[in-house]
Amino acid sequence: MKLLDGKKVSEFILKEVKEEIDQYISQKHLGYDLSRPSMAIVLVGNNPASESYVRGKIKACEKAQINHKIIRFEEDITAYDLLNEIKYLNKSHFDGFIVQLPLPNHIEPNSIINEISAYKDIDGFHPLNFGKMALGQKSMRPATAYGILKLIQHYKIPTNGKHVVVVGRSNIVGKPVSIMLGNDFDIGRATVTSCDIHTPKKLLKEETQKADIVIVAVGQAGFLTSNMIKEGAVVIDVGINRLETGKLVGDCDFQEVSTKAGFLTPVPGGVGPMTIAGLILNTFEAWKMKNLIEK
Ligand code: NDP
């Protein structure tokens, strides 16, 4: 079994992005001095998991030399005040920004996400970006799905015509990764089966057992066991679950699955860093769009 080292691939992407930015800046695109890309992160309250994810994003910005700022609000901020902040950020100098999820219960996340300018939506959650992504058009891509595809691409894992089963159908992970793998992304078009909580257990197992690639994003430790996959399958574990012991694990029974899978992502160190790489790639894209730089 080969580990799909998201940490290493993410480092590689961040270095590449930094060097490309350096190059554009040194070339003085269209004769203008360019400032480095910039990202803002809106953080509401002090959820420890969110704090940790934000620290990871800041570290990545530092590595890619992307300017960054955390904008903090108390847990009891009103939806109205948060929306005003979004409107300000839409007009600000930041090339892109995210609102770290989850938000407190009194704020409906879609009411906030839908107000983010699609051009600055580096999480790729805005309906316009999601729609363009689904149509296979150039857009900000949902960051986790983007990261997963870059990981698959880095390890040259064939997807064209392959059977992929995605377990979990959330708007931020399962749904976009299913759509992107079925589109002509740079790595070819897979045959995708999408499962969720309504999929009968027996059917789900029959599907995962046949799959060349299984992507599991349900948020349940030990969900995917070795008897659910075929020998040599590629397994991408998106889940992040904290056990009572404090240990972080994915949705796979890692010990078991690692004895049968051909490729497997570790947790931590697999999809997590690749999500951040996706965010950085989107920020770079937003910066290029603003400065009219074509690829
Ligand atoms: P959601 O809870 O939004 O979605 C989970 C999905 O799994 C839903 O579609 C749900 O179905 C489905 N599901 C739940 N139980 C089952 C089951 N028994 N059988 C089949 N499908 C099931 O979670 P997210 O998509 O946001 O996140 C999933 C996991 O990935 C979490 O652990 C999260 O922490 C992690 N995550 C990791 C990221 C990373 O960078 N590594 C990024 C984002 C998330 P239904 O919709 O019908 O309820």
Coordinates of C-alpha atoms and ligand atoms in Angstrom, one line a residue, residues 53 144 167-170 172-174 195-198 204 217-220 223 238-241 251 271-272 275, ligand 1:
Y53 CA -7.9 25.0 10.6
T144 CA -11.6 20.2 -0.8
V167 CA -19.7 8.2 0.0
G168 CA -21.3 11.4 1.3
R169 CA -23.1 14.0 -0.7
S170 CA -22.6 17.3 1.2
I172 CA -18.9 21.2 0.3
V173 CA -17.3 17.8 -0.3
G174 CA -19.2 14.8 -1.6
C195 CA -24.0 7.5 -2.1
D196 CA -25.5 9.1 1.0
I197 CA -27.4 8.1 4.1
H198 CA -30.4 7.1 1.9
L204 CA -23.5 0.9 -0.7
A217 CA -16.7 11.8 3.4
V218 CA -19.3 11.0 6.0
G219 CA -17.8 12.1 9.3
Q220 CA -17.9 8.7 11.1
F223 CA -17.1 3.8 8.6
V238 CA -11.8 12.9 3.8
G239 CA -13.3 12.5 7.3
I240 CA -11.9 14.2 10.3
N241 CA -13.1 12.7 13.6
D251 CA -13.7 7.7 8.2
V271 CA -6.9 15.5 2.3
G272 CA -6.7 18.2 5.0
T275 CA -7.9 21.4 1.0
Ligands
NDP1 P1 -21.7 16.5 6.2 O1 -22.2 16.1 7.5 O2 -22.2 17.8 5.7 O3 -22.1 15.4 5.1 C1 -21.9 14.1 5.4 C2 -22.5 13.3 4.2 O4 -22.4 11.9 4.5 C3 -24.0 13.5 4.0 O5 -24.2 13.6 2.6 C4 -24.7 12.3 4.6 O6 -25.9 12.0 4.0 C5 -23.6 11.3 4.4 N1 -23.7 10.2 5.3 C6 -23.8 10.3 6.7 N2 -23.9 9.0 7.2 C7 -23.9 8.2 6.2 C8 -24.0 6.8 6.1 N3 -24.1 6.0 7.1 N4 -23.9 6.2 4.8 C9 -23.8 7.0 3.7 N5 -23.7 8.3 3.8 C10 -23.8 8.9 5.0 O7 -20.2 16.5 6.3 P2 -19.0 17.1 5.3 O8 -19.2 16.7 3.9 O9 -18.9 18.6 5.6 O10 -17.8 16.5 5.9 C11 -17.6 15.0 6.0 C12 -16.4 14.7 6.8 O11 -15.2 15.3 6.1 C13 -16.4 15.3 8.2 O12 -15.7 14.4 9.0 C14 -15.6 16.6 8.0 O13 -15.0 17.0 9.2 C15 -14.6 16.2 7.0 N6 -14.1 17.3 6.2 C16 -12.7 17.3 6.0 C17 -12.2 18.2 5.2 C18 -10.7 18.1 4.9 O14 -10.1 19.1 4.5 N7 -10.1 17.0 5.2 C19 -12.9 19.3 4.6 C20 -14.3 19.2 4.9 C21 -14.9 18.2 5.6 P3 -27.2 12.9 4.1 O15 -26.9 14.1 3.3 O16 -28.3 12.2 3.4 O17 -27.4 13.1 5.5

